[in-house]
Amino acid sequence: MRYKRQLPMIGDRGQMCLRNSSVAVVGMGGLGCVAATYLIAAGIGRIFIVDRDFVNESNLNRQFLYGMLDIGKPKVDVAAERLRELNPDVNVIPFQIDVDENNVMNLIAEVDLVVDGLDSWKSRFVLNDACVKTGTPYVHAGVSGFRGQLTVVFPGRGPCLRCIFKEMEEKSLQPVLGPVVGIIGSLEALETIKLITEVGEPLIGRLLLFDGRDLDFEIVDVERDPKCPICSSI
Amino acid sequence: MRITLKLFAFLRDEYGTKEVQLECGETLESLAEAASKILGKDFRREIFDEKGEVRKDRIILINGRNLKDIKGEIRFKDGDAVAVFPPAGGG
Ligand SMILES: [Zn+2]
């Protein structure tokens, strides 16, 4: 009954694919809250939610899994509780860690796909490199102000994050509006469901650039770098 | 030759356009010059920093390839597409 309204698109087979899949949402900020919520509601079998942070009042304009009473608590613990209430069929596994070179392979080994909820390029590249090495699809997104971007790194079938972005400078505390992470985080969940159920055309080799000021969605092609230090050998 | 230059985000406000057709030569230098003629002298600064390196806070794609490692080797062909945008890194 829970999945009745989505079965016309993905079928029993697609629903079974979701049920049998395991996904990591890395970063439980604005993007992560949205993506994880829709994935759990859709009936993903197992979801790892990863974040080292604690709930802060300034998160509440966009991170809707947390409330005033949660301030100071680990984000992943609060999120796990809410998400289990939403769908008790899903196995929600919280990890209160900062993803780095030392722990990333253990995490990736457990999952079929990784969803980017991060706000740091250093951590994104750690994930990208591990995903390329293991052949794990990686749904990337980023937001800033009214803008967002989205692409799917599918190792061997399109460019990786390093091909597209090369080296990046960190910018701390980017301005973010709730509805913008709502849109981009939803699109991450959508791409994830498409990849798992093999329905539709995933955003591989294409980069979506969204601008909320004039609701402009534009997709540009992105190509592999034949000399990419990470993905050129696969 | 004819190149399509696409701008995104605040670059659109800054230069008042989403897309321009440029008539330019084969090199990146000649593209920057042609773009500055239409969009204004400052446009060069959207591509290069003071040292002449490609700016770290812009992504420039030439037919989908990031410019950073290939800027010296670029030889434009008629119909090439160039996109310039500031990456969004927040979450
Ligand atoms: Zn690559």
Coordinates of C-alpha atoms and ligand atoms in Angstrom, one line a residue:
Chain A
M1 CA 0.0 0.0 0.0
R2 CA 2.8 2.4 0.9
Y3 CA 4.3 2.2 -2.5
K4 CA 1.1 2.0 -4.6
R5 CA 1.4 5.4 -6.2
Q6 CA 5.0 4.9 -7.4
L7 CA 4.5 1.4 -8.7
P8 CA 3.1 2.6 -12.1
M9 CA 6.5 4.2 -12.8
I10 CA 8.9 1.6 -11.5
G11 CA 6.9 -1.6 -11.3
D12 CA 7.3 -4.5 -8.8
R13 CA 10.7 -5.1 -10.2
G14 CA 11.8 -1.5 -9.6
Q15 CA 10.4 -1.7 -6.1
M16 CA 12.3 -4.9 -5.4
C17 CA 15.5 -3.2 -6.7
L18 CA 15.0 -0.4 -4.2
R19 CA 14.2 -2.9 -1.4
N20 CA 17.5 -4.8 -2.2
S21 CA 19.7 -1.7 -2.4
S22 CA 22.0 0.0 0.0
V23 CA 22.8 3.7 -0.2
A24 CA 25.0 6.1 1.7
V25 CA 23.9 9.7 2.1
V26 CA 27.1 11.5 3.1
G27 CA 26.5 14.8 4.8
M28 CA 23.1 15.3 6.6
G29 CA 22.7 19.0 6.0
G30 CA 20.2 20.6 3.7
L31 CA 20.8 18.3 0.7
G32 CA 21.2 15.2 2.8
C33 CA 18.0 15.7 4.8
V34 CA 15.9 16.1 1.6
A35 CA 17.6 13.2 -0.3
A36 CA 17.5 10.8 2.6
T37 CA 13.8 11.5 3.3
Y38 CA 12.7 10.8 -0.2
L39 CA 14.9 7.7 -0.5
I40 CA 13.5 6.3 2.7
A41 CA 9.9 7.1 1.8
A42 CA 10.5 5.3 -1.6
G43 CA 11.5 2.1 0.2
I44 CA 15.3 1.9 -0.1
G45 CA 16.4 -1.3 1.8
R46 CA 19.3 0.1 3.7
I47 CA 20.6 3.6 4.2
F48 CA 23.7 4.8 5.9
I49 CA 23.5 8.4 7.0
V50 CA 26.8 10.1 7.6
D51 CA 27.7 13.4 9.4
R52 CA 30.0 14.3 12.2
D53 CA 28.1 17.5 13.2
F54 CA 25.6 18.4 15.9
V55 CA 22.3 20.2 15.3
N56 CA 22.7 24.0 15.4
E57 CA 20.0 26.6 15.3
S58 CA 21.3 28.1 12.0
N59 CA 20.6 24.7 10.3
L60 CA 16.9 25.0 10.8
N61 CA 16.0 27.2 7.9
R62 CA 16.6 24.2 5.6
Q63 CA 17.4 21.0 7.5
F64 CA 13.8 19.9 8.2
L65 CA 14.6 16.7 10.0
Y66 CA 15.7 18.7 13.0
G67 CA 13.8 20.9 15.4
M68 CA 14.5 23.3 18.3
L69 CA 14.6 20.4 20.8
D70 CA 17.3 18.7 18.9
I71 CA 19.9 21.5 19.1
G72 CA 23.2 20.2 20.4
K73 CA 22.4 16.5 19.5
P74 CA 24.2 14.6 16.8
K75 CA 22.5 15.1 13.5
V76 CA 22.7 11.5 12.5
D77 CA 21.0 10.3 15.7
V78 CA 18.1 12.7 15.3
A79 CA 17.8 12.0 11.6
A80 CA 17.8 8.3 12.1
E81 CA 15.0 8.5 14.6
R82 CA 12.8 10.6 12.3
L83 CA 13.5 8.5 9.3
R84 CA 12.7 5.3 11.1
E85 CA 9.3 6.8 12.1
L86 CA 8.7 7.6 8.4
N87 CA 9.4 4.1 7.2
P88 CA 10.1 1.3 9.6
D89 CA 10.8 -1.1 6.8
V90 CA 14.1 0.7 6.0
N91 CA 17.3 -0.1 7.9
V92 CA 18.7 3.3 8.8
I93 CA 22.3 3.2 10.0
P94 CA 23.8 6.4 11.5
F95 CA 27.5 7.1 11.3
Q96 CA 28.8 10.0 13.2
I97 CA 32.1 10.5 11.3
D98 CA 33.9 12.8 9.0
V99 CA 34.5 10.9 5.8
D100 CA 38.2 10.7 5.0
E101 CA 40.8 8.6 3.2
N102 CA 41.0 6.2 6.2
N103 CA 37.3 5.3 6.6
V104 CA 35.8 5.9 3.1
M105 CA 36.6 2.4 1.7
N106 CA 34.8 0.7 4.7
L107 CA 31.7 2.8 4.0
I108 CA 31.7 2.3 0.2
A109 CA 32.1 -1.4 0.6
E110 CA 28.7 -1.6 2.2
V111 CA 26.7 0.4 -0.4
D112 CA 25.6 0.3 -4.1
L113 CA 25.5 4.0 -4.5
V114 CA 26.6 7.2 -2.8
V115 CA 24.6 10.5 -2.5
D116 CA 26.5 13.7 -1.9
G117 CA 25.2 15.9 0.9
L118 CA 28.6 17.5 1.6
D119 CA 29.7 21.1 1.8
S120 CA 33.4 20.4 1.4
W121 CA 35.3 19.8 -1.8
K122 CA 38.0 17.9 0.0
S123 CA 35.5 15.3 1.3
R124 CA 33.8 15.2 -2.1
F125 CA 37.0 14.3 -3.8
V126 CA 37.7 11.6 -1.2
L127 CA 34.2 10.1 -2.0
N128 CA 34.7 10.6 -5.7
D129 CA 38.0 8.8 -5.7
A130 CA 36.7 5.9 -3.7
C131 CA 33.6 5.6 -5.8
V132 CA 35.7 5.5 -9.0
K133 CA 38.1 2.9 -7.6
T134 CA 35.2 0.6 -6.6
G135 CA 32.9 1.4 -9.6
T136 CA 30.2 2.8 -7.3
P137 CA 27.8 5.4 -8.8
Y138 CA 28.0 8.8 -7.0
V139 CA 25.3 11.4 -7.2
H140 CA 26.9 14.8 -6.8
A141 CA 25.3 18.0 -5.9
G142 CA 26.2 21.4 -4.5
V143 CA 24.4 24.6 -3.7
S144 CA 25.2 28.3 -3.2
G145 CA 22.7 31.0 -2.6
F146 CA 19.9 30.6 -5.2
R147 CA 22.0 28.2 -7.3
G148 CA 22.6 24.5 -7.4
Q149 CA 24.4 22.0 -9.5
L150 CA 23.9 18.3 -10.0
T151 CA 25.6 15.4 -11.9
V152 CA 25.9 11.6 -11.7
V153 CA 29.4 10.2 -11.6
F154 CA 29.1 6.7 -13.1
P155 CA 32.6 5.3 -13.2
G156 CA 33.6 4.3 -16.7
R157 CA 30.5 5.8 -18.4
G158 CA 31.2 9.5 -17.9
P159 CA 33.5 12.0 -16.2
C160 CA 34.3 11.9 -12.5
L161 CA 34.2 14.9 -10.2
R162 CA 37.9 15.5 -10.8
C163 CA 37.5 15.7 -14.6
I164 CA 34.8 18.3 -14.2
F165 CA 36.1 20.4 -11.3
K166 CA 39.8 19.8 -11.1
E167 CA 41.1 21.3 -7.9
M168 CA 38.7 23.5 -5.9
E169 CA 39.1 26.1 -3.2
E170 CA 37.0 25.6 -0.1
K171 CA 34.5 28.3 0.7
S172 CA 33.2 28.1 4.3
L173 CA 29.5 28.7 5.2
Q174 CA 27.9 29.3 1.9
P175 CA 24.6 31.1 2.0
V176 CA 21.7 28.7 1.4
L177 CA 17.9 29.0 1.0
G178 CA 15.7 26.1 2.1
P179 CA 13.8 25.7 -1.2
V180 CA 17.0 25.5 -3.2
V181 CA 18.3 22.5 -1.3
G182 CA 14.8 21.2 -1.5
I183 CA 14.9 21.2 -5.3
I184 CA 18.5 20.0 -5.6
G185 CA 18.2 17.4 -2.9
S186 CA 15.0 16.1 -4.4
L187 CA 16.8 15.8 -7.8
E188 CA 19.5 13.7 -6.1
A189 CA 16.9 11.4 -4.7
L190 CA 15.3 11.2 -8.2
E191 CA 18.6 10.4 -9.9
T192 CA 19.3 7.7 -7.2
I193 CA 15.9 6.1 -7.7
K194 CA 16.4 6.1 -11.5
L195 CA 19.8 4.5 -11.2
I196 CA 18.6 1.8 -8.9
T197 CA 15.5 1.0 -10.8
E198 CA 17.1 1.5 -14.2
V199 CA 14.2 3.8 -15.3
G200 CA 14.8 6.9 -17.3
E201 CA 18.1 8.5 -18.4
P202 CA 20.5 9.4 -15.6
L203 CA 22.5 12.6 -15.6
I204 CA 25.8 11.0 -16.6
G205 CA 28.1 13.1 -18.7
R206 CA 25.8 16.1 -18.1
L207 CA 25.8 18.8 -15.5
L208 CA 22.7 20.6 -14.4
L209 CA 23.1 24.2 -13.4
F210 CA 20.1 25.6 -11.6
D211 CA 19.4 29.3 -10.9
G212 CA 16.4 29.9 -8.6
R213 CA 16.3 33.6 -9.3
D214 CA 14.8 33.1 -12.7
L215 CA 14.1 29.3 -12.4
D216 CA 16.6 28.5 -15.0
F217 CA 17.5 24.9 -15.4
E218 CA 20.3 24.4 -17.9
I219 CA 22.2 21.2 -18.7
V220 CA 25.7 21.4 -20.1
D221 CA 27.6 18.4 -21.4
V222 CA 30.7 17.3 -19.4
E223 CA 33.4 15.1 -20.8
R224 CA 36.0 12.8 -19.4
D225 CA 39.6 14.0 -19.1
P226 CA 41.7 11.4 -20.8
K227 CA 44.5 12.3 -18.4
C228 CA 42.4 12.4 -15.2
P229 CA 44.6 11.1 -12.4
I230 CA 41.6 9.3 -10.9
C231 CA 39.4 7.9 -13.6
S232 CA 41.5 7.7 -16.8
S233 CA 42.7 4.2 -16.2
I234 CA 39.2 2.7 -16.0
Chain B
M1 CA 35.6 31.0 -36.5
R2 CA 32.4 31.1 -34.6
I3 CA 32.3 30.1 -30.9
T4 CA 29.3 30.1 -28.6
L5 CA 30.1 31.5 -25.1
K6 CA 27.6 30.7 -22.4
L7 CA 27.5 32.5 -19.0
F8 CA 25.8 31.4 -15.8
A9 CA 24.8 32.8 -12.4
F10 CA 26.0 36.3 -11.5
L11 CA 28.0 36.5 -14.7
R12 CA 24.7 36.9 -16.5
D13 CA 24.0 40.0 -14.3
E14 CA 27.5 41.3 -14.7
Y15 CA 27.5 41.2 -18.5
G16 CA 23.8 41.3 -19.2
T17 CA 23.6 38.2 -21.3
K18 CA 23.3 34.4 -21.1
E19 CA 25.0 33.6 -24.4
V20 CA 27.1 35.4 -27.1
Q21 CA 28.4 34.3 -30.4
L22 CA 32.0 35.2 -30.8
E23 CA 34.1 35.5 -33.9
C24 CA 37.7 34.6 -32.8
G25 CA 40.9 32.8 -33.6
E26 CA 42.1 29.4 -32.4
T27 CA 43.6 30.2 -29.0
L28 CA 42.1 30.9 -25.6
E29 CA 43.9 34.3 -25.7
S30 CA 42.0 35.2 -28.8
L31 CA 38.7 34.1 -27.3
A32 CA 39.3 36.2 -24.2
E33 CA 40.0 39.2 -26.5
A34 CA 36.9 38.6 -28.7
A35 CA 34.7 38.3 -25.6
S36 CA 36.1 41.4 -24.0
K37 CA 35.4 43.4 -27.2
I38 CA 31.7 42.5 -26.9
L39 CA 31.2 42.2 -23.1
G40 CA 33.7 44.7 -21.9
K41 CA 37.4 44.8 -21.0
D42 CA 36.7 43.2 -17.6
F43 CA 35.6 40.0 -19.0
R44 CA 39.3 38.8 -19.3
R45 CA 39.3 38.8 -15.5
E46 CA 36.5 36.2 -15.5
I47 CA 38.9 33.7 -17.0
F48 CA 42.4 34.7 -15.8
D49 CA 43.7 35.8 -12.4
E50 CA 46.5 38.5 -12.1
K51 CA 49.2 35.8 -12.8
G52 CA 47.5 34.8 -16.0
E53 CA 46.4 31.5 -14.5
V54 CA 42.8 30.2 -15.0
R55 CA 40.8 31.5 -12.0
K56 CA 40.2 28.9 -9.2
D57 CA 36.6 30.1 -8.6
R58 CA 35.4 29.6 -12.1
I59 CA 34.8 26.5 -14.1
I60 CA 35.3 26.9 -17.8
L61 CA 34.3 24.1 -20.0
I62 CA 35.3 23.8 -23.6
N63 CA 33.0 21.3 -25.3
G64 CA 32.5 19.9 -21.8
R65 CA 36.3 19.7 -21.0
N66 CA 37.6 21.6 -18.0
L67 CA 40.1 24.2 -19.3
K68 CA 42.5 24.1 -16.4
D69 CA 45.0 21.5 -17.7
I70 CA 44.6 22.2 -21.4
K71 CA 44.6 25.9 -21.7
G72 CA 48.0 26.0 -23.6
E73 CA 46.9 23.3 -26.0
I74 CA 43.5 24.7 -27.0
R75 CA 42.9 25.1 -30.7
F76 CA 39.3 26.1 -31.2
K77 CA 37.2 24.8 -34.1
D78 CA 34.2 26.3 -35.7
G79 CA 31.1 25.7 -33.6
D80 CA 32.9 25.0 -30.3
A81 CA 30.9 25.8 -27.1
V82 CA 32.4 27.4 -24.1
A83 CA 30.6 27.6 -20.7
V84 CA 31.7 29.7 -17.7
F85 CA 30.2 29.3 -14.3
P86 CA 31.0 29.6 -10.6
P87 CA 30.8 26.2 -8.9
A88 CA 28.4 25.8 -6.0
G89 CA 30.1 24.0 -3.1
G90 CA 27.6 24.2 -0.2
G91 CA 25.3 21.5 1.0
Ligands
ZN1 ZN 38.1 11.7 -13.8

